[in-house]
PDB file of C-alpha atoms and ligand atoms in Angstrom:
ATOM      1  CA  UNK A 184      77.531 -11.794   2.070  1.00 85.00           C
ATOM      2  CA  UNK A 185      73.706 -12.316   2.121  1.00 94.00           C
ATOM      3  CA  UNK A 186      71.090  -9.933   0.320  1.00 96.00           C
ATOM      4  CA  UNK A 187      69.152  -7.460   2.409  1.00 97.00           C
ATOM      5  CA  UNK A 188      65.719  -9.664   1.452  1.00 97.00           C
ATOM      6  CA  UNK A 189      67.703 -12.900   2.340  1.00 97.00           C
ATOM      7  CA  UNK A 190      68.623 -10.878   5.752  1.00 97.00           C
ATOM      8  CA  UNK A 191      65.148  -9.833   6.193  1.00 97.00           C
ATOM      9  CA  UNK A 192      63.718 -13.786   5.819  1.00 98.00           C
ATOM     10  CA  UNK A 193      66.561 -14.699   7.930  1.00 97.00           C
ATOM     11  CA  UNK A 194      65.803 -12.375  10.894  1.00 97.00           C
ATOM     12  CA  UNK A 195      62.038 -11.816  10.489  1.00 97.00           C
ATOM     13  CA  UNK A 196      60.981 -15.964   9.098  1.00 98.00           C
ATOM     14  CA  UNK A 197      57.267 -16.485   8.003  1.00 98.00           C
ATOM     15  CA  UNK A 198      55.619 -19.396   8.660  1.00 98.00           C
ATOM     16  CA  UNK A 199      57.681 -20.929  11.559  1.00 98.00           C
ATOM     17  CA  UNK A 200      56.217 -23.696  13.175  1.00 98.00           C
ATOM     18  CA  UNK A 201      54.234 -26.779  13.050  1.00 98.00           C
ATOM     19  CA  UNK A 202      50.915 -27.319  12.375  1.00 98.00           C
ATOM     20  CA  UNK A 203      49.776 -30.197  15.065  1.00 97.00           C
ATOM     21  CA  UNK A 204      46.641 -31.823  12.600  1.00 98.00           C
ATOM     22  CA  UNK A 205      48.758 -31.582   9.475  1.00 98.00           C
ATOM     23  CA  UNK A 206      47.336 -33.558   6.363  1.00 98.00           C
ATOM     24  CA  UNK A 207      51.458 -33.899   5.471  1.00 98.00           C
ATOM     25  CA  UNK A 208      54.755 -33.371   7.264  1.00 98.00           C
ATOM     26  CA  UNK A 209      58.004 -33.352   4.820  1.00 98.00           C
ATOM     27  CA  UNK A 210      61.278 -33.744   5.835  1.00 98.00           C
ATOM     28  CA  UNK A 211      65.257 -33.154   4.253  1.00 97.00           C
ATOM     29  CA  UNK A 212      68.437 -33.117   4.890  1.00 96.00           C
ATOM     30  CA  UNK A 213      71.520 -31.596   4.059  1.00 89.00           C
ATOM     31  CA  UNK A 214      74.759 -34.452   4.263  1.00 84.00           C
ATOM     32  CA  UNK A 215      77.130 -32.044   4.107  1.00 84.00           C
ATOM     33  CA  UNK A 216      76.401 -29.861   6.466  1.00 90.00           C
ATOM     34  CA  UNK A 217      73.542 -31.994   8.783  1.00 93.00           C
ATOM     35  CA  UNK A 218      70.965 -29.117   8.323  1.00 95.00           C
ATOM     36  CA  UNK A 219      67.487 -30.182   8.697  1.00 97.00           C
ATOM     37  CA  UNK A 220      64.216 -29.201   7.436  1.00 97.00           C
ATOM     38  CA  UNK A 221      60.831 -30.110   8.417  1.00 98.00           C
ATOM     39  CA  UNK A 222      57.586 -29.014   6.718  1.00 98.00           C
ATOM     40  CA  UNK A 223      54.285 -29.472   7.138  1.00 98.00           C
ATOM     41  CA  UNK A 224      50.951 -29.142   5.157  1.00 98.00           C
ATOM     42  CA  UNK A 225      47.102 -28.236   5.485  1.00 98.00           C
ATOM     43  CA  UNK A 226      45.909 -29.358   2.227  1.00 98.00           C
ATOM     44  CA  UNK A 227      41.691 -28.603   0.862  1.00 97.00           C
ATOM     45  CA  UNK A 228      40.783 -29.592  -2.791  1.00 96.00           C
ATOM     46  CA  UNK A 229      44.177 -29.854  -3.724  1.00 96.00           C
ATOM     47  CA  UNK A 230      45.152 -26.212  -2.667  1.00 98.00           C
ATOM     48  CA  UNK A 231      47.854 -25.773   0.091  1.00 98.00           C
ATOM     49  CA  UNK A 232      45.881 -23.679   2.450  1.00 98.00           C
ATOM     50  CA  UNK A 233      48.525 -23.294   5.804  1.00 98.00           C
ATOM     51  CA  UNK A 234      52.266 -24.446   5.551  1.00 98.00           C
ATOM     52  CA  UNK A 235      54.665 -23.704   8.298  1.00 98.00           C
ATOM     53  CA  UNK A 236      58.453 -25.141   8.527  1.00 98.00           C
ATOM     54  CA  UNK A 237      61.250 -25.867  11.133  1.00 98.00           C
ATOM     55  CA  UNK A 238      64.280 -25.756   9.771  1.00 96.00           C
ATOM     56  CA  UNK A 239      68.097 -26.465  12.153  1.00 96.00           C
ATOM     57  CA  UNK A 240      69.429 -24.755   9.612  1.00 93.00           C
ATOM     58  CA  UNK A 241      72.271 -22.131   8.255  1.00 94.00           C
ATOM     59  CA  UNK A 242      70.524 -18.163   7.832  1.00 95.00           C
ATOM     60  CA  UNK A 243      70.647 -18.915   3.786  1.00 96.00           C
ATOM     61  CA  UNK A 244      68.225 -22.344   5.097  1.00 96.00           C
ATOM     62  CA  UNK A 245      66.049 -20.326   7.550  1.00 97.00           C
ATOM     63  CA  UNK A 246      65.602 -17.150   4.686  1.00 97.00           C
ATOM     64  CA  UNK A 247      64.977 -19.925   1.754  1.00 97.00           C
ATOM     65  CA  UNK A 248      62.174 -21.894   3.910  1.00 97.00           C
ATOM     66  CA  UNK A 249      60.648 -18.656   4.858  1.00 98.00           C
ATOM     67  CA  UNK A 250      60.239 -17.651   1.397  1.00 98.00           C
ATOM     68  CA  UNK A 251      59.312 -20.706   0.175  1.00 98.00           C
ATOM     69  CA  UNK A 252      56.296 -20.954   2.627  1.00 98.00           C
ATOM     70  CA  UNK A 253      54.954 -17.931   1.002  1.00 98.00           C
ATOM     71  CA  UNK A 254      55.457 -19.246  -2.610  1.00 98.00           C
ATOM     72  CA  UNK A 255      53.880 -21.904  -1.817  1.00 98.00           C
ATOM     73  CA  UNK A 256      50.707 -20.913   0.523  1.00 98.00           C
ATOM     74  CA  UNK A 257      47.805 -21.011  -1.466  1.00 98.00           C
ATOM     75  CA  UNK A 258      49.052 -23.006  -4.773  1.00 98.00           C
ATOM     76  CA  UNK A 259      47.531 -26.229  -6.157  1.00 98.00           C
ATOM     77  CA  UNK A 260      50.010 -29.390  -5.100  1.00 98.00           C
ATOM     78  CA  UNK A 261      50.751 -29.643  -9.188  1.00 98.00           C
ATOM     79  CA  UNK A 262      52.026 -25.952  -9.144  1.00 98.00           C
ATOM     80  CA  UNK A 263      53.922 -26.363  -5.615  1.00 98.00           C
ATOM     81  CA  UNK A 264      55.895 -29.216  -7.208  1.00 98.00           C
ATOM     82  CA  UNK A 265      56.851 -27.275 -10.365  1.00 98.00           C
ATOM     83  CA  UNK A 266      58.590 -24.812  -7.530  1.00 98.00           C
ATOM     84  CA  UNK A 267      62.023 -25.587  -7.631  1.00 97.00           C
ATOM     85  CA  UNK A 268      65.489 -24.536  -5.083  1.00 95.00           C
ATOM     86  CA  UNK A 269      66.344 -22.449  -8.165  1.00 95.00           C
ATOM     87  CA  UNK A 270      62.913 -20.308  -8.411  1.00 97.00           C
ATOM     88  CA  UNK A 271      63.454 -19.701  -4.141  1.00 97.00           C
ATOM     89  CA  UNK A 272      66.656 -18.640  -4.447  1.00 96.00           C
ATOM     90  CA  UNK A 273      65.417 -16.383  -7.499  1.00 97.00           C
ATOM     91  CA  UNK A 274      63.029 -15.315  -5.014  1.00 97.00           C
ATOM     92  CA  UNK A 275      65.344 -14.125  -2.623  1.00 97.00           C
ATOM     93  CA  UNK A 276      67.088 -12.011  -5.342  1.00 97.00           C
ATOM     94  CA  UNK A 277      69.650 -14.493  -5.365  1.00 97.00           C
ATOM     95  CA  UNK A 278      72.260 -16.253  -2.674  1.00 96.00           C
ATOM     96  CA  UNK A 279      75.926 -16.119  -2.703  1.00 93.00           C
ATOM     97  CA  UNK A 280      77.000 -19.248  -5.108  1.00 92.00           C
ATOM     98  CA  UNK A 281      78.271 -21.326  -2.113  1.00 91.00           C
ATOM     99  CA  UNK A 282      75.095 -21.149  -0.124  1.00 92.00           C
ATOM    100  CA  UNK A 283      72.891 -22.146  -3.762  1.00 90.00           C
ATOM    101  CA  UNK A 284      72.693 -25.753  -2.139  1.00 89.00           C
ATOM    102  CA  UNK A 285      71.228 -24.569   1.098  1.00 92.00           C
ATOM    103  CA  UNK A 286      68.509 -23.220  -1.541  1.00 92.00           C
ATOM    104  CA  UNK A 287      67.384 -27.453  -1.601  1.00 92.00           C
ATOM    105  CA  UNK A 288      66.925 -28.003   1.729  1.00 93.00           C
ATOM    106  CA  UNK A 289      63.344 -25.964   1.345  1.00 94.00           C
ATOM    107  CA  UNK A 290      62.511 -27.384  -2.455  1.00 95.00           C
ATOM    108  CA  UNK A 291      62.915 -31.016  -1.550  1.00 97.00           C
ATOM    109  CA  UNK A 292      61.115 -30.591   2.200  1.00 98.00           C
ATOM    110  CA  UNK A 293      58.060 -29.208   0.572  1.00 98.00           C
ATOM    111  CA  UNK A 294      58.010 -31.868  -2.741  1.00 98.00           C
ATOM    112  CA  UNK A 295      58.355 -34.705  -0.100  1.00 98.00           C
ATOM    113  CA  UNK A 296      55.532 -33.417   1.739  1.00 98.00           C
ATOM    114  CA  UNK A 297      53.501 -33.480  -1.571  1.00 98.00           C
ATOM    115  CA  UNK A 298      53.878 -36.545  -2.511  1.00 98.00           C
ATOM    116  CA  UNK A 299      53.404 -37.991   0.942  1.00 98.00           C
ATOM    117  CA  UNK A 300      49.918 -36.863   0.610  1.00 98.00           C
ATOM    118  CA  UNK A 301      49.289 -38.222  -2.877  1.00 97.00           C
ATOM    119  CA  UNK A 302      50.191 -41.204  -1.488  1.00 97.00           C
ATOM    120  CA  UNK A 303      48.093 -41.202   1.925  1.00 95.00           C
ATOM    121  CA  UNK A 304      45.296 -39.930  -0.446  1.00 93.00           C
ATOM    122  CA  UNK A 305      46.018 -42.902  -2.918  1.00 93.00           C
ATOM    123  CA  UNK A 306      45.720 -45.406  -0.074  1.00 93.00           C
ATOM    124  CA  UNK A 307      42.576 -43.755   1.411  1.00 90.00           C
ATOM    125  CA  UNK A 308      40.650 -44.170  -2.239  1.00 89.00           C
ATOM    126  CA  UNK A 309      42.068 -47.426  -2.425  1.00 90.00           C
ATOM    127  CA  UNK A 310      40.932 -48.829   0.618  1.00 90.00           C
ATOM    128  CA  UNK A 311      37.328 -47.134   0.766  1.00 87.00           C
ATOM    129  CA  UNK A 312      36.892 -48.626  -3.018  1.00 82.00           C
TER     130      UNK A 312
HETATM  131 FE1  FES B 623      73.566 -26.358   5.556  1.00 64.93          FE
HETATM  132 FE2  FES B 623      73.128 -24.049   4.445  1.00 64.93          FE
HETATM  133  S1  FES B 623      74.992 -24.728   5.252  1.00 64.93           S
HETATM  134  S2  FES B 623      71.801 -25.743   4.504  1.00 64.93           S
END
């Protein structure tokens, strides 16, 4: 049912982890199914420099935080929000069109990560003004 890159993510995952000093952690959750995911961010001038994920998770879940890890390694915050569950699915070369919510799970993890730090960074400026 699964592509041979989704199978490859699934088996082989970048990224898997935590990163113990992390400037943002993100977390998500899937209702339906109670899958979890748990990201977390090394952020320098605005640039996602390390990201690593734990995800309880179905294989479409593990394969679409794996590849999102690499998307987003190395991209400004602005253009890691712009990535969305559709582009990491894309990036997978697709998933089978029940597993396409799994594809969210990763998306929303990293995007509430983001905006966790704009909003720790916010209250930083704010209180050293
Ligand atoms: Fe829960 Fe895939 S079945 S994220």
């Amino acid at each position: 049912m699964y592509n041979e890159k989704v199978m490859e993510h699934f088996t082989n995952p970048r990224n898997v982890g935590e990163i113990k000093d992390a400037d943002a952690v993100g977390e998500s959750g899937n209702f339906k199914c109670g899958d979890t995911m748990t990201v977390y961010l090394k952020v320098k001038d605005d640039v996602i420099t390390d990201i690593k994920f734990k995800t309880f998770g179905c294989g479409a879940a593990i394969a679409c935080s794996s590849v999102l890890t690499e998307m987003a390694k190395g991209k400004t915050l602005d253009e890691a929000l712009a990535i969305t569950n559709k582009d990491v699915a894309e990036q997978l070369g697709g998933l089978p069109p029940i597993k396409m919510h799994c594809s969210n799970l990763s998306a929303e993890a990293l995007h509430d990560a983001i905006n966790k730090y704009r909003q720790k960074s916010l209250a930083q400026q704010e209180q050293s003004r």
